[in-house]
Coordinates of C-alpha atoms in Angstrom, one line a residue:
Chain A
M1 CA 30.2 25.0 1.8
S2 CA 29.6 21.6 0.0
L3 CA 26.9 19.2 0.9
P4 CA 27.6 15.9 2.9
L5 CA 28.6 13.1 0.6
Y6 CA 25.5 10.9 1.4
I7 CA 23.1 13.6 0.3
N8 CA 25.3 14.1 -3.0
I9 CA 25.2 10.1 -3.8
A10 CA 21.5 10.4 -2.9
E11 CA 20.9 13.2 -5.6
K12 CA 22.7 11.0 -8.3
I13 CA 20.3 8.3 -7.4
I14 CA 17.5 10.8 -7.8
Q15 CA 18.9 11.8 -11.1
K16 CA 18.9 8.1 -12.3
I17 CA 15.2 7.9 -11.2
Q18 CA 14.4 11.2 -13.3
N19 CA 16.2 9.9 -16.4
N20 CA 14.4 6.6 -16.3
E21 CA 17.4 4.9 -15.3
L22 CA 15.8 3.5 -12.7
N23 CA 11.7 3.2 -12.7
E24 CA 9.0 3.2 -10.3
G25 CA 8.7 -0.1 -8.6
E26 CA 12.4 -1.2 -9.6
K27 CA 14.9 -2.7 -7.3
L28 CA 18.1 -0.8 -6.5
P29 CA 21.3 -2.5 -6.7
A30 CA 22.6 -3.9 -3.6
E31 CA 24.7 -2.0 -1.3
R32 CA 28.1 -3.2 -2.3
H33 CA 27.2 -2.6 -5.9
L34 CA 26.2 1.0 -5.5
A35 CA 29.3 1.5 -3.1
E36 CA 31.3 0.2 -6.1
M37 CA 29.3 2.4 -8.3
F38 CA 29.8 5.5 -6.8
S39 CA 33.3 4.6 -5.3
V40 CA 32.1 5.5 -1.7
S41 CA 32.0 3.4 1.5
R42 CA 29.0 1.1 2.4
S43 CA 28.4 3.1 5.4
T44 CA 28.0 6.3 3.1
I45 CA 25.6 4.4 0.8
R46 CA 23.5 3.0 3.8
S47 CA 23.2 6.8 5.0
S48 CA 22.0 7.9 1.2
L49 CA 19.4 5.0 1.3
K50 CA 18.2 6.1 4.8
Y51 CA 17.8 9.8 3.6
L52 CA 16.1 8.5 0.3
E53 CA 13.7 6.6 2.4
D54 CA 13.1 9.7 4.5
L55 CA 12.2 11.7 1.8
G56 CA 9.7 8.8 0.6
I57 CA 11.7 8.3 -2.9
I58 CA 12.5 4.7 -2.1
E59 CA 11.1 2.0 0.3
T60 CA 12.5 -0.7 1.7
F61 CA 11.4 -4.3 2.3
H62 CA 13.1 -6.3 4.9
G63 CA 15.0 -9.0 3.3
A64 CA 14.1 -8.0 -0.2
G65 CA 16.1 -4.9 -0.9
H66 CA 15.3 -1.3 -1.4
F67 CA 12.8 -0.1 -4.3
V68 CA 12.2 3.1 -6.0
K69 CA 8.6 4.0 -4.6
T70 CA 5.8 4.6 -6.6
Q71 CA 4.2 8.0 -6.6
K72 CA 0.7 7.8 -6.1
I73 CA -1.9 10.2 -7.3
Y74 CA -4.5 11.0 -4.8
I75 CA -8.3 11.4 -6.0
S76 CA -10.4 12.9 -3.6
L77 CA -14.0 11.2 -3.8
N78 CA -16.1 14.0 -1.9
T79 CA -16.7 16.1 -5.1
F80 CA -17.3 15.7 -8.9
Y81 CA -13.5 15.4 -10.0
S82 CA -11.5 15.4 -13.0
F83 CA -8.8 12.9 -13.4
D84 CA -6.3 15.5 -15.2
I85 CA -7.1 18.7 -12.8
E86 CA -6.5 16.4 -9.8
T87 CA -3.3 14.9 -11.6
E88 CA -1.7 18.0 -12.6
R89 CA -2.6 19.9 -9.2
Q90 CA -0.3 17.1 -7.8
N91 CA 2.6 18.1 -10.3
F92 CA 2.1 15.4 -12.5
K93 CA 2.3 16.2 -16.2
I94 CA -0.3 13.8 -18.0
K95 CA -0.3 13.2 -21.5
N96 CA -3.4 12.2 -23.5
K97 CA -3.6 10.2 -26.5
V98 CA -7.3 9.9 -28.1
F99 CA -7.8 7.2 -30.8
D100 CA -10.6 5.0 -32.0
A101 CA -12.7 7.9 -32.3
H102 CA -16.2 7.8 -34.1
T103 CA -19.8 8.8 -33.8
Y104 CA -22.2 6.0 -34.0
I105 CA -25.6 4.2 -32.8
P106 CA -24.3 2.7 -29.7
S107 CA -24.8 -1.3 -28.8
K108 CA -27.9 -2.3 -26.7
D109 CA -25.6 -2.6 -23.5
V110 CA -24.5 1.1 -23.9
K111 CA -28.0 2.1 -24.7
D112 CA -29.5 0.3 -21.7
I113 CA -26.8 1.6 -19.3
M114 CA -27.1 5.4 -20.6
G115 CA -31.1 5.0 -20.9
I116 CA -31.4 6.7 -24.1
S117 CA -33.5 6.0 -27.0
N118 CA -32.8 3.7 -30.0
F119 CA -31.9 6.7 -32.5
T120 CA -29.7 8.5 -30.1
L121 CA -26.1 8.8 -31.5
I122 CA -23.0 8.7 -29.3
H123 CA -19.6 10.1 -29.6
Y124 CA -17.3 7.2 -28.8
F125 CA -13.3 7.7 -28.0
K126 CA -10.9 5.8 -26.3
R127 CA -8.1 7.6 -24.5
I128 CA -4.8 6.5 -23.1
R129 CA -3.0 8.8 -20.7
A130 CA 0.5 8.7 -19.4
I131 CA 2.7 10.2 -16.9
G132 CA 6.1 10.6 -18.6
N133 CA 6.2 7.5 -21.0
I134 CA 4.4 5.5 -18.3
P135 CA 0.6 4.7 -19.3
V136 CA -1.4 4.9 -16.1
M137 CA -5.1 5.0 -17.3
V138 CA -7.1 3.7 -20.4
Q139 CA -10.5 5.4 -20.8
D140 CA -13.5 4.5 -23.0
H141 CA -15.8 7.5 -23.4
H142 CA -19.5 7.9 -24.5
I143 CA -20.8 11.2 -24.9
N144 CA -24.3 11.8 -25.8
H145 CA -24.8 13.5 -29.1
E146 CA -28.0 15.1 -28.2
V147 CA -26.4 16.9 -25.3
Y148 CA -23.1 17.6 -27.2
P149 CA -24.0 17.6 -30.9
H150 CA -20.5 18.0 -32.2
I151 CA -16.9 17.0 -30.8
D152 CA -13.5 17.8 -32.1
F153 CA -11.8 14.7 -30.8
N154 CA -8.4 15.9 -31.4
V155 CA -8.6 18.8 -29.1
L156 CA -9.0 16.4 -26.4
N157 CA -5.3 15.3 -26.7
E158 CA -4.7 18.9 -25.2
I159 CA -7.6 20.2 -23.2
P160 CA -9.5 18.4 -20.2
L161 CA -12.9 17.2 -21.5
Y162 CA -14.9 18.9 -18.8
D163 CA -13.2 22.3 -19.8
Y164 CA -13.8 21.6 -23.5
L165 CA -17.4 20.8 -23.0
Q166 CA -17.8 23.9 -20.9
D167 CA -16.2 26.3 -23.1
K168 CA -18.1 25.1 -26.5
F169 CA -21.4 24.2 -25.2
N170 CA -21.6 26.0 -22.0
K171 CA -22.7 23.1 -20.0
S172 CA -20.5 20.2 -18.4
P173 CA -21.7 17.4 -16.2
S174 CA -21.7 18.3 -12.2
K175 CA -23.8 15.4 -10.7
G176 CA -22.8 11.6 -11.4
V177 CA -22.9 8.1 -10.0
E178 CA -19.5 6.1 -9.8
T179 CA -19.0 2.4 -9.4
I180 CA -15.5 1.4 -8.5
T181 CA -14.4 -2.0 -8.8
T182 CA -11.5 -4.3 -9.7
I183 CA -11.4 -6.7 -12.7
I184 CA -8.9 -8.6 -14.4
P185 CA -9.0 -6.7 -17.8
P186 CA -9.5 -7.7 -21.3
V187 CA -6.0 -8.2 -23.0
E188 CA -6.3 -5.0 -25.1
I189 CA -6.1 -3.0 -21.8
Q190 CA -3.4 -5.2 -20.4
K191 CA -1.4 -4.2 -23.4
L192 CA -2.3 -0.5 -23.2
L193 CA -1.4 -0.3 -19.7
K194 CA 1.7 -2.6 -20.1
I195 CA 0.7 -4.7 -17.3
K196 CA 1.1 -8.6 -16.8
P197 CA -1.7 -11.0 -17.2
D198 CA -3.9 -11.9 -14.0
I199 CA -2.9 -8.4 -12.5
P200 CA -6.4 -6.8 -11.3
V201 CA -6.9 -3.0 -12.2
I202 CA -9.1 -0.6 -10.9
V203 CA -12.2 0.2 -12.8
I204 CA -14.5 3.1 -12.5
E205 CA -17.5 3.6 -14.2
R206 CA -19.2 6.9 -14.4
L207 CA -22.6 8.1 -15.4
A208 CA -22.6 11.8 -15.5
Y209 CA -25.7 14.0 -16.0
V210 CA -26.5 17.4 -17.5
E211 CA -29.9 18.6 -16.6
G212 CA -31.3 15.1 -15.5
V213 CA -30.0 13.5 -18.9
V214 CA -27.1 10.9 -19.1
A215 CA -24.4 13.3 -21.1
E216 CA -21.5 10.9 -20.5
Y217 CA -20.8 7.2 -19.5
T218 CA -17.0 6.5 -19.1
I219 CA -15.2 3.3 -18.1
S220 CA -11.8 4.1 -16.8
Y221 CA -9.1 1.3 -16.4
L222 CA -6.6 2.5 -13.9
K223 CA -3.1 1.3 -13.0
P224 CA -3.6 0.0 -9.7
E225 CA -0.3 1.0 -7.8
K226 CA -0.6 4.7 -9.0
Y227 CA -3.7 5.9 -7.6
S228 CA -5.2 6.3 -4.3
F229 CA -8.7 7.7 -3.3
I230 CA -9.5 10.0 -0.3
L231 CA -13.0 10.1 1.4
N232 CA -14.4 12.1 3.9
L233 CA -17.3 10.1 5.8
E234 CA -20.1 11.5 7.7
D235 CA -22.9 9.9 9.0
K236 CA -25.7 11.7 7.4
K237 CA -28.2 10.3 9.8
S238 CA -26.6 12.1 12.6
V239 CA -26.1 15.7 10.9
Chain B
M1 CA -46.3 -29.5 -14.7
S2 CA -42.7 -30.1 -15.0
L3 CA -39.9 -27.3 -15.8
P4 CA -38.0 -27.4 -19.1
L5 CA -35.1 -29.6 -19.3
Y6 CA -33.0 -27.0 -19.6
I7 CA -34.0 -25.4 -16.4
N8 CA -33.6 -28.4 -14.5
I9 CA -30.2 -28.8 -15.6
A10 CA -29.3 -25.4 -14.9
E11 CA -30.7 -26.0 -11.3
K12 CA -28.4 -28.8 -10.9
I13 CA -25.6 -26.6 -11.8
I14 CA -26.6 -24.1 -9.2
Q15 CA -26.7 -26.9 -6.7
K16 CA -23.1 -27.8 -7.4
I17 CA -22.3 -24.1 -6.9
Q18 CA -24.2 -24.1 -3.6
N19 CA -22.2 -27.2 -2.3
N20 CA -18.8 -25.9 -3.3
E21 CA -18.2 -28.6 -5.9
L22 CA -18.0 -25.6 -8.2
N23 CA -16.4 -22.5 -6.7
E24 CA -16.5 -18.7 -7.6
G25 CA -14.3 -18.0 -10.5
E26 CA -13.9 -21.4 -11.5
K27 CA -14.2 -22.7 -15.0
L28 CA -17.0 -24.8 -16.0
P29 CA -16.6 -28.4 -17.6
A30 CA -17.0 -28.1 -21.5
E31 CA -20.4 -28.2 -23.1
R32 CA -19.5 -31.7 -24.3
H33 CA -18.6 -32.9 -20.9
L34 CA -21.7 -31.3 -19.1
A35 CA -23.8 -33.0 -21.8
E36 CA -22.2 -36.6 -20.9
M37 CA -22.4 -35.8 -17.4
F38 CA -26.1 -34.9 -17.3
S39 CA -27.1 -37.3 -20.4
V40 CA -28.6 -34.7 -22.4
S41 CA -27.8 -33.0 -25.8
R42 CA -25.3 -30.1 -26.2
S43 CA -28.1 -28.0 -27.4
T44 CA -29.9 -28.5 -24.2
I45 CA -26.9 -27.4 -22.1
R46 CA -26.2 -24.5 -24.4
S47 CA -29.8 -23.4 -23.4
S48 CA -28.9 -24.0 -19.7
L49 CA -25.7 -22.2 -20.0
K50 CA -27.5 -19.2 -21.5
Y51 CA -30.2 -19.0 -18.8
L52 CA -27.4 -19.3 -16.0
E53 CA -25.8 -16.2 -17.8
D54 CA -29.1 -14.3 -17.8
L55 CA -29.5 -15.1 -14.1
G56 CA -25.9 -13.5 -13.6
I57 CA -24.8 -16.9 -12.0
I58 CA -22.0 -17.4 -14.9
E59 CA -20.3 -15.4 -17.2
T60 CA -18.8 -16.4 -20.5
F61 CA -15.5 -15.2 -21.9
H62 CA -15.4 -15.6 -25.9
G63 CA -13.0 -18.4 -26.6
A64 CA -12.2 -19.2 -22.9
G65 CA -15.4 -20.6 -21.5
H66 CA -18.2 -20.3 -19.0
F67 CA -17.0 -19.2 -15.6
V68 CA -19.0 -19.1 -12.2
K69 CA -19.2 -15.5 -11.4
T70 CA -18.2 -13.8 -8.4
Q71 CA -20.9 -12.3 -6.5
K72 CA -19.8 -8.7 -5.6
I73 CA -20.5 -7.1 -2.0
Y74 CA -21.5 -3.4 -3.0
I75 CA -20.5 -0.7 -0.3
S76 CA -22.0 2.7 -0.7
L77 CA -19.3 5.5 0.1
N78 CA -21.8 8.2 0.6
T79 CA -22.5 7.6 4.1
F80 CA -20.3 6.1 7.1
Y81 CA -20.7 2.4 6.6
S82 CA -20.4 -0.7 8.6
F83 CA -18.9 -3.7 6.2
D84 CA -21.0 -6.1 8.3
I85 CA -24.5 -4.5 7.8
E86 CA -23.5 -3.8 4.2
T87 CA -22.7 -7.3 3.7
E88 CA -25.6 -8.9 5.4
R89 CA -28.1 -6.5 3.7
Q90 CA -27.1 -8.3 0.6
N91 CA -27.9 -11.7 2.2
F92 CA -24.0 -12.8 2.6
K93 CA -23.6 -14.2 5.7
I94 CA -20.5 -13.1 7.2
K95 CA -18.2 -15.1 9.7
N96 CA -15.7 -13.1 11.9
K97 CA -12.6 -14.6 13.6
V98 CA -10.6 -12.2 16.0
F99 CA -7.3 -13.3 17.0
D100 CA -3.9 -11.6 18.0
A101 CA -5.9 -9.3 20.6
H102 CA -4.2 -7.3 23.0
T103 CA -3.9 -4.1 24.8
Y104 CA -0.5 -2.4 24.4
I105 CA 1.2 1.0 24.0
P106 CA 1.2 1.3 20.4
S107 CA 4.4 2.0 18.0
K108 CA 5.6 5.6 17.1
D109 CA 3.9 5.1 13.6
V110 CA 0.3 4.2 14.9
K111 CA 0.7 7.0 17.5
D112 CA 1.4 9.7 14.8
I113 CA -1.2 8.4 12.7
M114 CA -3.9 8.5 15.5
G115 CA -2.3 11.8 17.0
I116 CA -2.4 10.3 20.4
S117 CA 0.0 11.0 23.2
N118 CA 2.9 8.8 24.5
F119 CA 0.9 7.2 27.2
T120 CA -2.4 6.3 25.5
L121 CA -3.1 2.8 25.5
I122 CA -4.5 1.0 22.6
H123 CA -6.7 -2.1 22.0
Y124 CA -5.3 -3.8 19.1
F125 CA -7.0 -6.8 17.3
K126 CA -6.9 -8.7 14.0
R127 CA -10.1 -9.9 12.5
I128 CA -10.3 -12.3 9.4
R129 CA -13.8 -12.3 8.0
A130 CA -15.2 -15.0 5.6
I131 CA -18.3 -15.4 3.5
G132 CA -18.8 -19.7 3.7
N133 CA -15.3 -20.8 3.8
I134 CA -13.9 -18.1 1.7
P135 CA -11.9 -15.1 3.4
V136 CA -12.9 -11.9 2.0
M137 CA -11.1 -9.3 4.3
V138 CA -8.4 -9.2 7.1
Q139 CA -8.4 -6.0 9.4
D140 CA -6.1 -4.6 11.8
H141 CA -7.9 -2.7 14.4
H142 CA -6.6 -0.1 16.7
I143 CA -9.0 1.3 19.3
N144 CA -8.2 4.3 21.5
H145 CA -8.3 3.0 25.1
E146 CA -9.1 6.7 26.3
V147 CA -12.3 6.6 24.6
Y148 CA -13.3 2.9 24.9
P149 CA -11.6 1.7 28.1
H150 CA -12.6 -1.9 28.0
I151 CA -13.4 -4.2 25.2
D152 CA -14.5 -7.8 25.2
F153 CA -12.4 -9.0 22.1
N154 CA -14.4 -12.3 22.1
V155 CA -17.7 -10.7 21.5
L156 CA -16.6 -9.3 18.3
N157 CA -16.6 -12.6 16.8
E158 CA -20.4 -12.4 17.0
I159 CA -21.5 -8.5 17.1
P160 CA -20.6 -5.9 14.5
L161 CA -17.8 -3.7 16.1
Y162 CA -20.1 -0.5 16.2
D163 CA -23.2 -2.0 17.5
Y164 CA -20.8 -3.3 20.5
L165 CA -19.3 0.3 20.9
Q166 CA -22.8 1.7 20.6
D167 CA -24.3 -0.6 23.2
K168 CA -21.4 -0.7 25.9
F169 CA -20.1 2.9 25.8
N170 CA -23.1 4.6 24.4
K171 CA -21.0 6.1 21.7
S172 CA -19.6 5.2 18.0
P173 CA -17.6 6.7 15.7
S174 CA -19.8 8.8 12.9
K175 CA -17.0 10.7 11.1
G176 CA -13.9 9.7 9.6
V177 CA -11.4 9.6 6.9
E178 CA -10.7 7.1 4.6
T179 CA -7.9 6.3 2.1
I180 CA -8.7 3.7 -0.6
T181 CA -5.7 2.3 -2.3
T182 CA -4.3 -1.1 -3.6
I183 CA -0.7 -2.8 -2.9
I184 CA 0.7 -5.9 -3.1
P185 CA 0.0 -7.2 0.5
P186 CA 2.6 -8.6 3.0
V187 CA 3.1 -12.5 3.0
E188 CA 0.9 -12.8 6.1
I189 CA -2.3 -11.2 4.3
Q190 CA -1.8 -13.2 1.1
K191 CA -1.7 -16.3 3.5
L192 CA -4.8 -15.3 5.4
L193 CA -6.8 -14.1 2.1
K194 CA -5.6 -17.2 0.3
I195 CA -4.2 -15.3 -2.8
K196 CA -1.5 -15.7 -5.1
P197 CA 1.9 -13.6 -4.6
D198 CA 1.9 -10.4 -6.7
I199 CA -1.8 -9.8 -6.8
P200 CA -2.7 -6.5 -5.6
V201 CA -5.5 -6.2 -2.9
I202 CA -7.6 -3.2 -1.9
V203 CA -6.5 -1.4 1.3
I204 CA -8.8 0.9 3.1
E205 CA -7.4 2.8 6.0
R206 CA -10.0 4.3 8.5
L207 CA -9.5 7.0 10.8
A208 CA -12.6 7.3 12.8
Y209 CA -13.7 9.9 15.3
V210 CA -15.5 10.5 18.4
E211 CA -16.1 14.1 19.6
G212 CA -13.0 15.1 17.6
V213 CA -10.8 12.3 19.0
V214 CA -9.5 9.4 17.0
A215 CA -11.2 6.6 18.5
E216 CA -10.5 3.8 15.8
Y217 CA -7.7 3.4 13.4
T218 CA -8.3 0.2 11.0
I219 CA -6.7 -1.0 7.9
S220 CA -8.8 -3.3 5.8
Y221 CA -7.1 -5.7 3.3
L222 CA -10.1 -6.9 0.9
K223 CA -10.0 -9.5 -1.6
P224 CA -10.3 -7.2 -4.7
E225 CA -12.8 -9.7 -6.8
K226 CA -15.2 -9.6 -4.1
Y227 CA -16.1 -5.8 -3.5
S228 CA -17.3 -2.9 -5.4
F229 CA -18.0 0.7 -4.1
I230 CA -20.8 3.0 -5.3
L231 CA -20.7 6.7 -4.9
N232 CA -22.9 9.5 -5.8
L233 CA -21.1 12.5 -7.2
E234 CA -22.2 16.3 -6.7
D235 CA -20.3 19.3 -7.6
K236 CA -20.4 21.0 -4.2
K237 CA -19.4 24.1 -6.0
S238 CA -22.6 24.3 -8.0
V239 CA -24.9 23.6 -5.3

């Protein structure tokens, strides 16, 4: 028993997406080009495109054509979350690269934000996180040396930060405050995320606490089309 | 006793912002132009600019100059919130314009999202919300006719939606689910928000409930530079 031709063609298009011959957000060739490419009728191509649309793999904009849909990562905002864990739960394989790592006396700005004394050291590192070869997030991490005296930065290429802190120090943050906003990012972030100038990115600033002390201050720059946030709202007054 | 000259000049610049001679996000004239404009030295101008920066009215980008800072509206995500109430609490005066209002049998998409039967009517209206003359948000509201049988759309130019629903029907939503994401908006939204093409906007979809029934489905398109969200995170597992 063989599959209908249109499903066969659809699967070939899916393969092109998996092989990065077609990227997320990219426009598909016109129907007649696809028909020529696969030596089938335009009506078969139309069925394949409909099927891919039903599967949520492509989306169609009237008059503009068919585009490979960006697969969003959903982050639930109702609990303290880990980007790694939420991302991998959704079957995205994330790759981390730590760089610029050093331990130093932080700037006045960082000290004020973290509410730490003049003599507190900070472990700083930058991380770029990618799915496949596509960078999706850049993070500036500031970790309080008083809470976490030593950090092996290289390990963080492989292990989620909070898992590492929990394993090594037997304590990880469990309370925090976040601000979510959008900004036109600095040029460095544009380059690392491979985005055009003038495109806003999502910025999440997190202050995370261990036993009432700021243990972590992280600024995350997110590629905007890659993330969605979900939130359950309750009116606390009426509970 | 008169104020220092630099504060005097700073206040003249603030007046220009208040009179919309200088808009949010706009670049200020170069230091030497400002010096000529106010017939003062460049060193006085430098003090004025420093003072405006300390007040959070302008921001300086190294090499790029001084810009009028966008005053963000902060939305707390920890309780069921009203955009009007949060906005006005921060002393922004918001102006609403309701249009496209009608009661109808909704499309299959809206029916599926709201989980309502084939025969349920929906009150639909679009709202554009502005601060001063600057549009900051466009909303598509779908209100369940079974929960709220009659709505006087014009009143919603003046009164927050939930206040109106509470006053008139003695019930307003107090639970909901939100998805926060970013998209390149449809052309219509670009025009209403007066933004360039290819700029992502924040989209918040809210499903709000009254006694377990979806009473409201609203899609809000937010001008991204205007909003920040604040969130208190707790690890529910550890409580």
